[in-house]
Coordinates of C-alpha atoms in Angstrom, one line a residue:
Chain A
M221 CA 0.0 0.0 0.0
T222 CA 1.4 3.4 -0.9
P223 CA 2.0 5.5 2.3
M224 CA 0.0 8.7 2.7
V225 CA 3.1 10.8 3.2
K226 CA 6.5 9.7 2.1
A227 CA 9.5 12.1 2.6
E228 CA 12.9 11.3 1.2
E229 CA 15.8 13.4 2.3
V230 CA 13.6 16.6 2.3
C231 CA 15.7 19.8 2.6
K232 CA 14.4 23.3 3.0
S233 CA 16.5 26.5 3.3
F234 CA 15.5 30.1 3.5
G235 CA 18.6 31.8 1.9
A236 CA 21.6 30.7 3.9
L237 CA 19.4 29.3 6.8
H238 CA 19.0 25.6 6.5
V239 CA 15.8 24.6 8.3
L240 CA 15.3 21.1 7.1
K241 CA 18.5 19.0 6.6
G242 CA 17.2 15.8 5.0
I243 CA 14.0 14.5 6.6
T244 CA 13.1 10.9 5.7
L245 CA 9.9 9.4 7.1
E246 CA 6.6 7.7 6.2
V247 CA 3.1 8.0 7.4
G248 CA 0.8 5.1 6.5
K249 CA -2.9 5.5 5.6
G250 CA -5.0 5.9 8.7
E251 CA -2.0 6.6 10.8
V252 CA -1.4 9.5 13.2
M253 CA 2.1 10.9 13.4
C254 CA 3.0 13.4 16.1
M255 CA 6.0 15.6 15.7
V256 CA 7.6 17.1 18.7
G257 CA 10.8 19.1 19.3
P258 CA 12.1 22.5 20.4
S259 CA 11.0 25.6 18.6
G260 CA 13.0 26.3 15.5
S261 CA 13.6 22.6 14.9
G262 CA 11.8 22.6 11.6
K263 CA 8.5 20.8 12.5
S264 CA 6.2 23.5 11.3
T265 CA 8.3 24.1 8.1
F266 CA 8.1 20.3 7.3
L267 CA 4.4 20.4 7.8
R268 CA 4.1 23.4 5.5
C269 CA 6.2 21.6 2.9
I270 CA 3.6 18.8 2.8
N271 CA 1.0 21.0 1.3
H272 CA 3.4 23.1 -0.7
L273 CA 3.0 26.3 1.3
E274 CA 6.8 26.1 1.4
V275 CA 8.8 24.9 -1.6
V276 CA 11.1 21.9 -1.0
N277 CA 14.7 22.6 -2.1
A278 CA 16.0 19.1 -2.2
G279 CA 14.7 15.6 -1.8
R280 CA 11.3 14.2 -2.7
L281 CA 8.0 14.6 -0.9
H282 CA 5.0 12.4 -1.9
V283 CA 1.4 12.5 -0.7
D284 CA -0.6 9.4 -1.6
G285 CA 2.0 8.6 -4.3
D286 CA 1.9 12.1 -6.0
L287 CA 5.0 14.2 -6.0
I288 CA 4.3 17.5 -4.2
G289 CA 5.2 20.8 -5.8
Y290 CA 6.9 19.4 -9.0
R291 CA 6.1 17.3 -12.0
D292 CA 8.6 14.5 -12.5
G293 CA 9.7 14.6 -16.1
G294 CA 12.2 11.7 -15.8
A295 CA 15.6 13.4 -16.0
K296 CA 14.3 16.7 -14.7
L297 CA 11.7 18.1 -12.3
Y298 CA 9.3 20.8 -13.6
E299 CA 7.7 23.5 -11.4
I300 CA 3.9 23.0 -11.4
S301 CA 1.5 25.8 -12.1
P302 CA -0.4 27.5 -9.2
R303 CA -3.5 25.9 -10.5
V304 CA -2.2 22.3 -10.2
A305 CA -0.7 23.1 -6.8
A306 CA -4.1 24.4 -5.6
K307 CA -5.6 21.1 -6.8
Q308 CA -3.1 19.1 -4.8
R309 CA -3.9 21.2 -1.7
R310 CA -7.6 20.5 -1.9
E311 CA -7.1 17.0 -0.6
I312 CA -4.9 18.1 2.3
G313 CA -6.6 19.8 5.2
M314 CA -4.6 22.2 7.4
V315 CA -5.3 23.6 10.9
F316 CA -3.2 26.5 12.1
Q317 CA -1.9 27.5 15.5
H318 CA -3.8 30.8 15.2
F319 CA -6.9 29.3 13.6
N320 CA -6.9 31.8 10.7
L321 CA -10.7 31.7 10.5
F322 CA -12.2 34.2 8.0
P323 CA -13.4 36.9 10.5
H324 CA -15.9 38.4 8.0
R325 CA -17.8 35.1 7.7
T326 CA -19.9 33.2 10.3
A327 CA -18.8 29.8 11.5
L328 CA -21.0 28.2 8.9
G329 CA -19.8 30.7 6.3
N330 CA -16.2 29.6 7.0
V331 CA -17.0 25.9 6.6
I332 CA -19.0 26.2 3.4
E333 CA -16.6 28.8 1.7
A334 CA -14.2 26.3 0.0
P335 CA -16.7 23.6 -0.9
I336 CA -18.8 26.1 -2.8
H337 CA -16.2 28.3 -4.4
V338 CA -13.3 25.8 -4.9
K339 CA -15.1 22.6 -5.5
G340 CA -18.3 24.0 -6.9
V341 CA -20.6 22.2 -4.5
K342 CA -24.2 23.4 -4.5
K343 CA -25.0 25.8 -1.7
A344 CA -27.8 23.8 -0.1
E345 CA -25.7 20.7 -0.1
A346 CA -22.7 22.5 1.3
V347 CA -24.8 24.1 4.1
A348 CA -26.2 20.7 5.0
R349 CA -22.8 19.1 5.2
G350 CA -21.4 22.2 7.0
E351 CA -24.1 22.0 9.7
D352 CA -23.4 18.3 10.1
L353 CA -19.6 19.0 10.5
L354 CA -20.3 21.8 13.0
E355 CA -22.4 19.4 15.0
Q356 CA -19.6 16.8 14.9
V357 CA -17.3 19.3 16.5
G358 CA -20.0 20.3 19.0
L359 CA -20.8 23.7 17.7
A360 CA -24.2 23.2 16.0
D361 CA -25.6 26.2 18.0
K362 CA -22.8 28.5 17.0
A363 CA -23.3 28.2 13.2
H364 CA -24.3 31.9 12.8
A365 CA -21.7 33.4 15.2
Y366 CA -18.8 35.3 13.9
P367 CA -15.3 34.1 14.9
A368 CA -14.7 37.1 17.1
Q369 CA -17.7 36.0 19.2
L370 CA -16.3 32.5 19.8
S371 CA -13.7 31.3 22.4
G372 CA -10.3 30.1 21.1
G373 CA -11.3 26.5 21.5
Q374 CA -14.5 27.0 19.6
Q375 CA -12.6 28.8 16.9
Q376 CA -10.2 26.0 16.5
R377 CA -13.0 23.5 16.3
V378 CA -14.6 25.6 13.5
A379 CA -11.2 25.6 11.8
I380 CA -11.1 21.8 12.0
A381 CA -14.6 21.6 10.5
R382 CA -13.6 24.0 7.8
A383 CA -10.7 21.8 6.8
L384 CA -12.9 18.6 6.9
A385 CA -15.4 20.2 4.6
M386 CA -13.1 19.6 1.7
N387 CA -13.1 15.8 2.5
P388 CA -9.3 15.7 2.8
K389 CA -7.4 12.4 2.8
L390 CA -4.8 13.9 5.0
M391 CA -5.0 16.4 7.9
L392 CA -2.1 18.6 9.0
F393 CA -2.2 20.2 12.5
D394 CA 0.3 22.9 13.2
E395 CA 0.4 23.3 17.0
P396 CA -3.4 23.4 17.1
T397 CA -3.6 23.9 20.9
S398 CA -0.6 26.2 21.5
A399 CA -2.6 29.4 21.4
L400 CA -5.4 28.2 23.7
D401 CA -6.2 28.7 27.4
P402 CA -5.3 25.4 29.3
E403 CA -9.0 24.7 30.0
L404 CA -9.9 24.9 26.3
V405 CA -7.2 22.5 25.1
G406 CA -9.2 19.5 26.0
E407 CA -12.2 20.2 23.8
V408 CA -9.9 20.5 20.7
L409 CA -7.9 17.4 21.5
A410 CA -11.2 15.5 22.0
V411 CA -12.3 16.4 18.5
M412 CA -8.9 15.4 17.1
K413 CA -9.0 12.0 19.0
K414 CA -12.4 11.3 17.5
L415 CA -11.1 12.2 14.1
A416 CA -8.2 9.8 14.5
S417 CA -10.5 7.0 15.7
E418 CA -12.5 7.4 12.5
G419 CA -9.4 6.6 10.5
M420 CA -8.2 10.0 9.3
T421 CA -4.5 10.2 8.5
M422 CA -3.0 13.0 10.6
V423 CA 0.3 14.7 11.0
V424 CA 0.3 16.7 14.2
V425 CA 2.9 19.1 15.4
T426 CA 2.2 19.4 19.1
H427 CA 3.5 19.8 22.6
E428 CA 0.8 17.7 24.0
M429 CA 2.7 14.6 25.1
G430 CA -0.4 13.0 26.6
F431 CA -2.2 13.3 23.3
A432 CA 0.8 11.9 21.4
R433 CA 1.1 8.9 23.8
E434 CA -2.6 8.1 23.5
V435 CA -3.4 8.7 19.9
A436 CA -0.2 8.6 17.8
N437 CA 1.1 5.5 16.0
Q438 CA 4.4 7.2 15.5
L439 CA 6.2 9.9 17.4
V440 CA 9.0 11.9 15.7
F441 CA 11.4 14.0 17.7
M442 CA 13.0 16.7 15.6
D443 CA 15.9 19.0 16.4
G444 CA 18.1 21.2 14.3
G445 CA 16.3 20.2 11.1
I446 CA 16.8 16.5 11.4
V447 CA 14.8 13.6 12.8
V448 CA 16.7 12.7 16.0
E449 CA 14.5 9.8 17.0
S450 CA 11.2 8.2 16.0
G451 CA 9.1 5.2 16.9
P452 CA 6.0 4.2 18.8
P453 CA 5.2 7.0 21.2
R454 CA 5.4 4.8 24.3
D455 CA 8.9 3.7 23.5
V456 CA 10.2 7.1 22.6
L457 CA 8.6 8.8 25.6
A458 CA 9.5 6.1 28.2
N459 CA 12.8 5.1 26.8
P460 CA 14.5 7.8 24.7
Q461 CA 17.8 6.7 23.1
H462 CA 19.4 10.0 22.3
E463 CA 20.8 12.5 24.8
R464 CA 19.0 15.3 23.0
T465 CA 15.6 13.6 23.3
K466 CA 16.2 12.8 26.9
A467 CA 17.0 16.4 27.7
F468 CA 14.0 17.7 25.8
L469 CA 11.5 15.2 27.3
S470 CA 12.9 15.9 30.9
K471 CA 11.8 19.5 30.4
V472 CA 8.3 19.0 28.9
L473 CA 7.1 15.8 30.7
Chain B
M275 CA -17.1 35.5 50.0
T276 CA -20.2 33.3 49.5
D277 CA -20.1 29.9 47.9
V278 CA -19.8 30.5 44.2
D279 CA -22.3 27.7 43.4
T280 CA -25.2 29.3 45.2
P281 CA -26.4 32.6 43.7
P282 CA -27.5 35.2 46.3
A283 CA -31.2 35.1 47.1
T284 CA -31.8 38.7 46.2
T285 CA -29.7 40.7 43.7
P286 CA -28.3 44.0 45.2
A287 CA -29.9 47.3 44.3
A288 CA -28.7 48.9 41.1
I289 CA -26.1 51.7 41.7
D290 CA -27.5 55.2 41.6
A291 CA -24.4 57.4 41.9
V292 CA -24.3 61.2 41.7
P293 CA -22.9 62.0 38.2
L294 CA -19.6 63.8 37.9
R295 CA -20.1 67.5 37.1
H296 CA -18.2 69.2 34.2
P297 CA -18.4 73.0 34.9
W298 CA -15.7 74.0 32.3
R299 CA -17.7 72.4 29.5
W300 CA -20.5 74.8 30.2
V301 CA -18.2 77.8 30.3
A302 CA -16.6 76.7 26.9
A303 CA -20.1 76.2 25.4
V304 CA -21.3 79.7 26.5
V305 CA -18.2 81.4 25.1
I306 CA -18.6 79.6 21.7
I307 CA -22.3 80.4 21.5
I308 CA -21.6 84.1 22.1
L309 CA -18.9 84.2 19.4
L310 CA -21.1 82.4 17.0
A311 CA -24.0 84.8 17.6
L312 CA -21.7 87.7 17.0
F313 CA -20.5 86.3 13.7
L314 CA -24.1 85.4 12.5
Y315 CA -25.3 88.9 13.4
G316 CA -22.3 90.4 11.5
A317 CA -23.0 88.3 8.5
A318 CA -26.7 89.0 8.4
T319 CA -26.3 92.8 8.6
N320 CA -23.2 93.1 6.3
D321 CA -24.5 94.3 3.0
A322 CA -21.6 92.7 1.0
Y323 CA -23.1 89.2 1.4
R324 CA -26.2 90.3 -0.5
W325 CA -28.5 87.6 1.0
H326 CA -31.4 88.5 -1.3
V327 CA -29.2 87.6 -4.3
F328 CA -28.2 84.3 -2.6
G329 CA -32.0 83.6 -2.0
E330 CA -32.7 84.4 -5.6
Y331 CA -30.1 82.0 -7.0
V332 CA -29.8 79.2 -4.5
F333 CA -32.7 77.2 -6.1
N334 CA -32.1 78.6 -9.6
E335 CA -33.0 76.1 -12.3
R336 CA -29.6 76.5 -14.2
V337 CA -27.6 76.1 -10.9
L338 CA -29.5 72.8 -10.1
S339 CA -30.2 71.1 -13.4
V340 CA -27.0 72.0 -15.1
G341 CA -24.4 72.9 -12.5
L342 CA -25.2 70.5 -9.7
L343 CA -26.2 67.7 -12.0
N344 CA -22.9 67.9 -14.0
T345 CA -20.8 68.1 -10.8
L346 CA -22.6 65.0 -9.4
Q347 CA -22.1 63.2 -12.7
L348 CA -18.4 64.1 -12.9
T349 CA -17.9 62.9 -9.3
I350 CA -19.7 59.6 -9.6
Y351 CA -18.4 58.6 -13.0
S352 CA -14.8 59.5 -12.3
M353 CA -14.9 57.9 -8.8
V354 CA -16.3 54.6 -10.2
L355 CA -13.7 54.5 -12.9
A356 CA -11.0 55.5 -10.4
I357 CA -12.0 52.7 -7.9
A358 CA -12.0 50.1 -10.6
L359 CA -8.7 51.1 -11.9
G360 CA -7.3 51.5 -8.4
V361 CA -8.2 47.9 -7.4
L362 CA -6.5 46.7 -10.6
L363 CA -3.4 48.8 -9.9
A364 CA -3.2 47.7 -6.3
V365 CA -3.6 44.0 -7.1
M366 CA -1.0 44.4 -9.9
R367 CA 1.4 46.0 -7.4
L368 CA 1.0 43.2 -5.0
S369 CA 0.9 40.3 -7.5
P370 CA 3.9 38.0 -7.8
N371 CA 4.2 39.0 -11.5
P372 CA 7.2 41.4 -11.9
V373 CA 5.7 42.9 -15.2
F374 CA 2.5 43.9 -13.5
K375 CA 4.4 45.2 -10.5
S376 CA 6.5 47.6 -12.5
V377 CA 3.6 48.8 -14.7
S378 CA 1.7 49.7 -11.6
W379 CA 4.6 51.5 -10.1
V380 CA 5.3 53.6 -13.2
Y381 CA 1.6 54.6 -13.4
L382 CA 1.6 55.7 -9.8
W383 CA 4.8 57.6 -10.3
I384 CA 3.5 59.6 -13.2
F385 CA -0.1 60.3 -12.1
R386 CA 0.6 60.9 -8.5
G387 CA 3.7 62.9 -9.3
T388 CA 2.0 65.6 -11.4
P389 CA -0.7 68.1 -10.4
V390 CA -4.2 67.3 -11.3
Y391 CA -4.7 70.7 -12.8
V392 CA -1.8 70.1 -15.2
Q393 CA -3.2 66.7 -16.1
L394 CA -6.6 68.2 -16.8
V395 CA -5.1 70.9 -19.1
F396 CA -3.2 68.1 -20.8
W397 CA -6.4 66.0 -21.3
G398 CA -8.0 69.1 -22.8
L399 CA -5.2 69.3 -25.3
I400 CA -5.4 65.6 -26.3
P401 CA -7.6 66.3 -29.4
T402 CA -4.9 68.8 -30.5
I403 CA -2.0 66.4 -29.9
Y404 CA -3.7 63.3 -31.3
A405 CA -5.9 64.8 -33.9
N406 CA -6.7 61.4 -35.4
I407 CA -7.1 57.9 -34.0
Q408 CA -6.5 55.0 -36.3
L409 CA -6.9 51.4 -35.5
G410 CA -5.0 48.9 -37.8
V411 CA -1.8 47.2 -38.5
P412 CA 1.2 49.4 -37.8
F413 CA 2.5 50.8 -41.1
G414 CA -0.2 48.7 -42.8
P415 CA -3.9 49.1 -43.6
S416 CA -6.2 50.9 -41.2
F417 CA -9.6 49.5 -40.1
F418 CA -11.0 52.3 -38.0
H419 CA -10.6 56.0 -38.1
L420 CA -11.7 58.7 -35.7
N421 CA -11.1 62.4 -35.9
L422 CA -10.9 63.7 -32.3
Q423 CA -11.0 67.3 -33.2
A424 CA -14.3 67.0 -34.9
L425 CA -15.8 65.6 -31.6
S426 CA -16.8 67.9 -28.8
I427 CA -15.9 65.8 -25.8
P428 CA -14.7 68.1 -22.9
F429 CA -17.1 66.3 -20.5
L430 CA -15.6 62.9 -21.3
L431 CA -12.1 64.3 -21.1
A432 CA -12.8 65.8 -17.7
I433 CA -14.0 62.5 -16.4
V434 CA -11.0 60.6 -17.8
G435 CA -8.6 63.3 -16.4
L436 CA -10.1 63.2 -12.9
A437 CA -10.4 59.4 -12.9
L438 CA -6.9 58.6 -14.0
N439 CA -5.4 61.0 -11.4
E440 CA -7.7 59.6 -8.7
A441 CA -6.9 56.0 -9.6
A442 CA -3.3 56.5 -8.4
Y443 CA -4.5 57.6 -5.0
M444 CA -7.1 54.9 -4.8
A445 CA -4.5 52.3 -5.6
E446 CA -2.5 53.3 -2.6
I447 CA -5.5 53.3 -0.3
I448 CA -6.5 49.8 -1.6
R449 CA -2.9 48.5 -1.3
A450 CA -2.8 49.7 2.3
G451 CA -6.1 47.9 3.0
I452 CA -4.9 44.7 1.4
S453 CA -1.6 44.9 3.4
S454 CA -3.6 45.3 6.6
V455 CA -5.1 41.8 6.3
P456 CA -3.0 39.3 8.2
E457 CA -0.9 36.9 6.2
G458 CA -2.6 33.9 7.8
Q459 CA -5.8 34.7 5.9
L460 CA -4.1 34.3 2.5
E461 CA -2.4 31.2 3.8
A462 CA -5.6 29.6 5.1
S463 CA -7.3 30.3 1.8
T464 CA -4.4 28.8 -0.1
A465 CA -4.4 25.7 2.1
L466 CA -8.1 25.3 1.2
G467 CA -7.2 25.1 -2.5
M468 CA -8.1 28.6 -3.5
S469 CA -6.0 30.3 -6.2
W470 CA -4.3 33.6 -5.5
G471 CA -7.0 35.6 -7.4
M472 CA -9.9 33.9 -5.6
A473 CA -8.2 34.3 -2.2
M474 CA -7.9 38.0 -3.0
R475 CA -11.5 38.3 -4.1
R476 CA -13.2 36.2 -1.5
T477 CA -11.0 36.5 1.6
V478 CA -8.6 39.5 1.4
L479 CA -10.5 42.3 -0.3
P480 CA -13.7 42.0 1.8
Q481 CA -11.6 42.3 4.9
A482 CA -9.5 45.1 3.4
M483 CA -12.8 47.0 2.8
R484 CA -13.0 48.0 6.5
V485 CA -9.7 49.8 6.1
I486 CA -10.4 51.0 2.6
I487 CA -13.9 52.6 3.1
P488 CA -13.1 55.6 5.4
P489 CA -10.3 57.1 3.3
T490 CA -12.3 56.3 0.1
G491 CA -15.2 58.3 1.6
N492 CA -12.7 61.1 2.1
E493 CA -11.6 60.8 -1.6
V494 CA -15.2 60.9 -2.8
I495 CA -15.8 64.2 -0.9
S496 CA -12.4 65.5 -2.1
M497 CA -13.4 64.5 -5.7
L498 CA -16.7 66.4 -5.4
K499 CA -14.7 69.5 -4.8
T500 CA -11.9 68.7 -7.2
T501 CA -14.5 68.7 -10.0
S502 CA -14.4 72.5 -9.8
L503 CA -11.0 72.3 -11.5
V504 CA -12.4 70.9 -14.8
T505 CA -12.5 74.5 -16.0
A506 CA -8.9 73.6 -17.0
V507 CA -10.1 71.2 -19.7
P508 CA -12.0 73.6 -20.3
F509 CA -15.4 72.4 -19.2
A510 CA -17.5 75.2 -17.6
L511 CA -20.9 73.6 -16.9
D512 CA -20.2 72.3 -13.4
L513 CA -21.5 73.8 -10.2
Y514 CA -18.6 76.2 -9.7
G515 CA -18.5 77.1 -13.4
I516 CA -22.2 77.9 -13.6
T517 CA -22.4 79.9 -10.4
S518 CA -19.1 81.7 -10.1
R519 CA -18.2 82.2 -13.7
E520 CA -21.4 82.3 -15.8
I521 CA -24.0 83.9 -13.5
A522 CA -21.6 85.9 -11.2
A523 CA -19.9 87.4 -14.3
R524 CA -23.3 88.4 -15.7
E525 CA -24.7 89.8 -12.5
F526 CA -21.5 91.3 -11.1
E527 CA -22.3 89.5 -7.8
P528 CA -19.4 87.2 -6.9
V529 CA -19.9 86.8 -3.2
P530 CA -23.5 85.6 -3.0
L531 CA -22.9 83.2 -5.9
L532 CA -19.8 81.8 -4.2
L533 CA -22.1 81.2 -1.2
V534 CA -24.6 79.4 -3.5
A535 CA -21.8 77.1 -4.7
A536 CA -20.5 76.5 -1.2
F537 CA -24.0 75.7 0.0
W538 CA -24.6 73.0 -2.5
Y539 CA -21.2 71.5 -2.1
L540 CA -21.9 71.3 1.6
V541 CA -25.3 69.7 1.1
V542 CA -23.9 67.0 -1.1
T543 CA -21.0 66.4 1.2
S544 CA -23.4 66.0 4.2
I545 CA -25.4 63.3 2.2
L546 CA -22.2 61.5 1.4
M547 CA -21.2 61.4 5.0
V548 CA -24.4 59.7 5.9
G549 CA -23.9 57.1 3.2
Q550 CA -20.3 56.5 4.4
Y551 CA -21.6 55.8 8.0
Y552 CA -23.8 53.0 6.7
L553 CA -21.1 51.5 4.5
E554 CA -18.6 51.4 7.3
R555 CA -21.1 49.7 9.5
Y556 CA -21.8 47.1 6.9
Y557 CA -18.1 46.2 6.4
S558 CA -17.2 46.1 10.0
R559 CA -19.4 43.1 10.6
G560 CA -17.4 40.3 12.4
A561 CA -14.7 42.8 13.3
S562 CA -15.8 43.1 16.8
R563 CA -16.7 40.6 19.5
K564 CA -19.5 42.9 20.6
L565 CA -22.8 41.2 20.1
T566 CA -25.5 42.7 17.9
N567 CA -28.7 43.8 19.6
K568 CA -30.5 40.9 18.1
Q569 CA -27.9 38.4 19.5
L570 CA -28.1 40.1 22.9
E571 CA -31.9 39.7 22.9
V572 CA -31.6 36.0 22.1
L573 CA -29.0 35.5 24.9
A574 CA -31.1 37.5 27.4
K575 CA -34.1 35.4 26.6
A576 CA -32.1 32.2 27.0
Q577 CA -30.9 33.4 30.4
G578 CA -34.5 34.3 31.4
T579 CA -35.8 30.8 30.7
G580 CA -33.1 29.3 32.8
A581 CA -31.3 27.6 29.9
P582 CA -27.8 26.5 30.7
G583 CA -25.5 29.5 30.3
G584 CA -21.8 29.5 30.3
G585 CA -20.3 27.3 27.7
G586 CA -17.8 29.9 26.8
E587 CA -20.0 32.7 25.4
G588 CA -16.8 34.6 24.7
A589 CA -18.3 38.1 25.4

C-alpha cells in the first residue's frame, strides 16, 4: 500500500538558513504521526512543505503517491502551475496555530466557503454538510456566530470543521492547541481524537505529550532540522535513546 | 465570599451614583455660543453678502439642473472609474508577477507625481496632440478612423482626467487595505485550495474594505470639490463654473454666488457622510466581538428561561 506521506531526504532552506536537513519518514494511511521538538527545529516548516505552502529545495515529498510541488519529467523536475498546486492542496486539510478563520464570515460561512467556491458544490448541499460538521465538533448552536464571538477552543474546532469540509485524505495540524487557554485545550484534543479513531490520516505538530502517547502511531522527535529519533510513542517517551531527546523530554514531561 | 455555586437570594440594588459635574464644558459652550451669535449677526447685517441675491439663485434652475447635475455626474463617473482602476493597480502592485508590479509602479509615479490641474489641461489638449485615432496594423492598412478634433468631448475628457489621477491615490488606499489583512488569511485560503486571485477576491479584499472605506469616503468628498478644476479642460458647466463664472460674471455678484456654490457642495458632502456611515457599519461586521442587539436579545431570553448558560460565550 502506498504510504499517505513519504518524505525522502527533504531539505528546505531560507537563503543561507538551512531549516530542514534531510527529513526521511513515512506515514501510512489511517495513521497518526505526532512531531515534537524545540521551537526552530523545523517541525512546522516540514508540515508546510507537505501541502506546498513552502517549496522543497532538495529531496522528494510524496502524498498518496503524488510528488508534491513538482512534476517528474524523468531526467528533470518541472515546477507546477499554481492551479495544479491548488488542486493538490484541496485534498490536504490544514489547521493552524492561530486558527486563521475568516473573520468576516460566520462559523458556517467559514465551513462552506471552500466547498462552494473551490469545489463547486451546490450551496444547499454545502450548508447541510457544514451544519453536520459543526455538529460533529460540538458547535451546532454557533453556526451563525462570527469568529470574534467565539472562544479560542470554539474557533479552532470551527477551523477543523472547515478543513474537513473539503473531504481531505490527510489532515495537518500545526500546533493546534498552543494558542489556547489550558482549559480549552481538552475540547480541541477531543475532536482530534475522535477524528483519529475514525481513521483519518493525521500529521500533528504538538507539545501535548499525553495526546501523542494516547493517539499517535508514530512519534517523531526533531531537532536542528533532522529527525533525531522516531518510533512508537510509548517507546520514545518512556525510553528515549538519544541524549537530546532525553534532555527535551525531561523538560516537557 | 459566599459559595460560588449558590447565587445570592436577592440581587443587590442597582447603583444610583451622583454623576460627575463638568463646569468647564458649560463655560466653553457659552463662550462659543456668544462668538457664533456675533458672527451670525455680522454676516446678516453686512450688505456685502447680498443675501437677497443668494436667495434668488440658491434654487435657480440652471444652478441645479446643469451645475449641480454635472458636478454629481463628474464625481460619480470619475470615482467609479478610479476605484475600478485603483483595485486593478493595487492588485497588480501586490501580485507575484514582476511585469504587473512595474507597470503599476510607473503609473503611480506619473499620475501621483504631477498636479491634477496640469493633467486636466493636458487631457483638454489631447484632441490637438492626437488629432486622429486610427486602428489597424502598424505601417499597414487601417480599419478604424476617428477624428478627435471633430468631436466635442470636454465632459468625457474631464472624467478621464479626474479618474486617471484619482486611480493612483485609490490604488495606494486599496494597497494599504490589502496589506492590513493578516498573512494567515491568504495562507488559510491557499491551504483550502483557492487560487491567489480567488483568495484576494473572497478573503482578502472583503476584509480590506474595513480599512479602505473611510479614506475612500474622504476621496469621494475630495473629488466632489476637485471637479471645480475641470475649468482647466475647459469644461464650464459644473456647479462652480455655472455659479461663479457664468452667473456671477453676468450679474456682477461674486460673493452671493460663491455662497450658493458652497451651500450645494456642503449639502452633497453631508449626504455622502451619511452614506459612508452605513457603508462602514456594513463592512465592520465580524470585526468586533461585541454582540449585535439581536444576538443580545436571544441570549437574554435564554438566560431568562433558565437555559444552561456559560459554555464559553466569549463576550
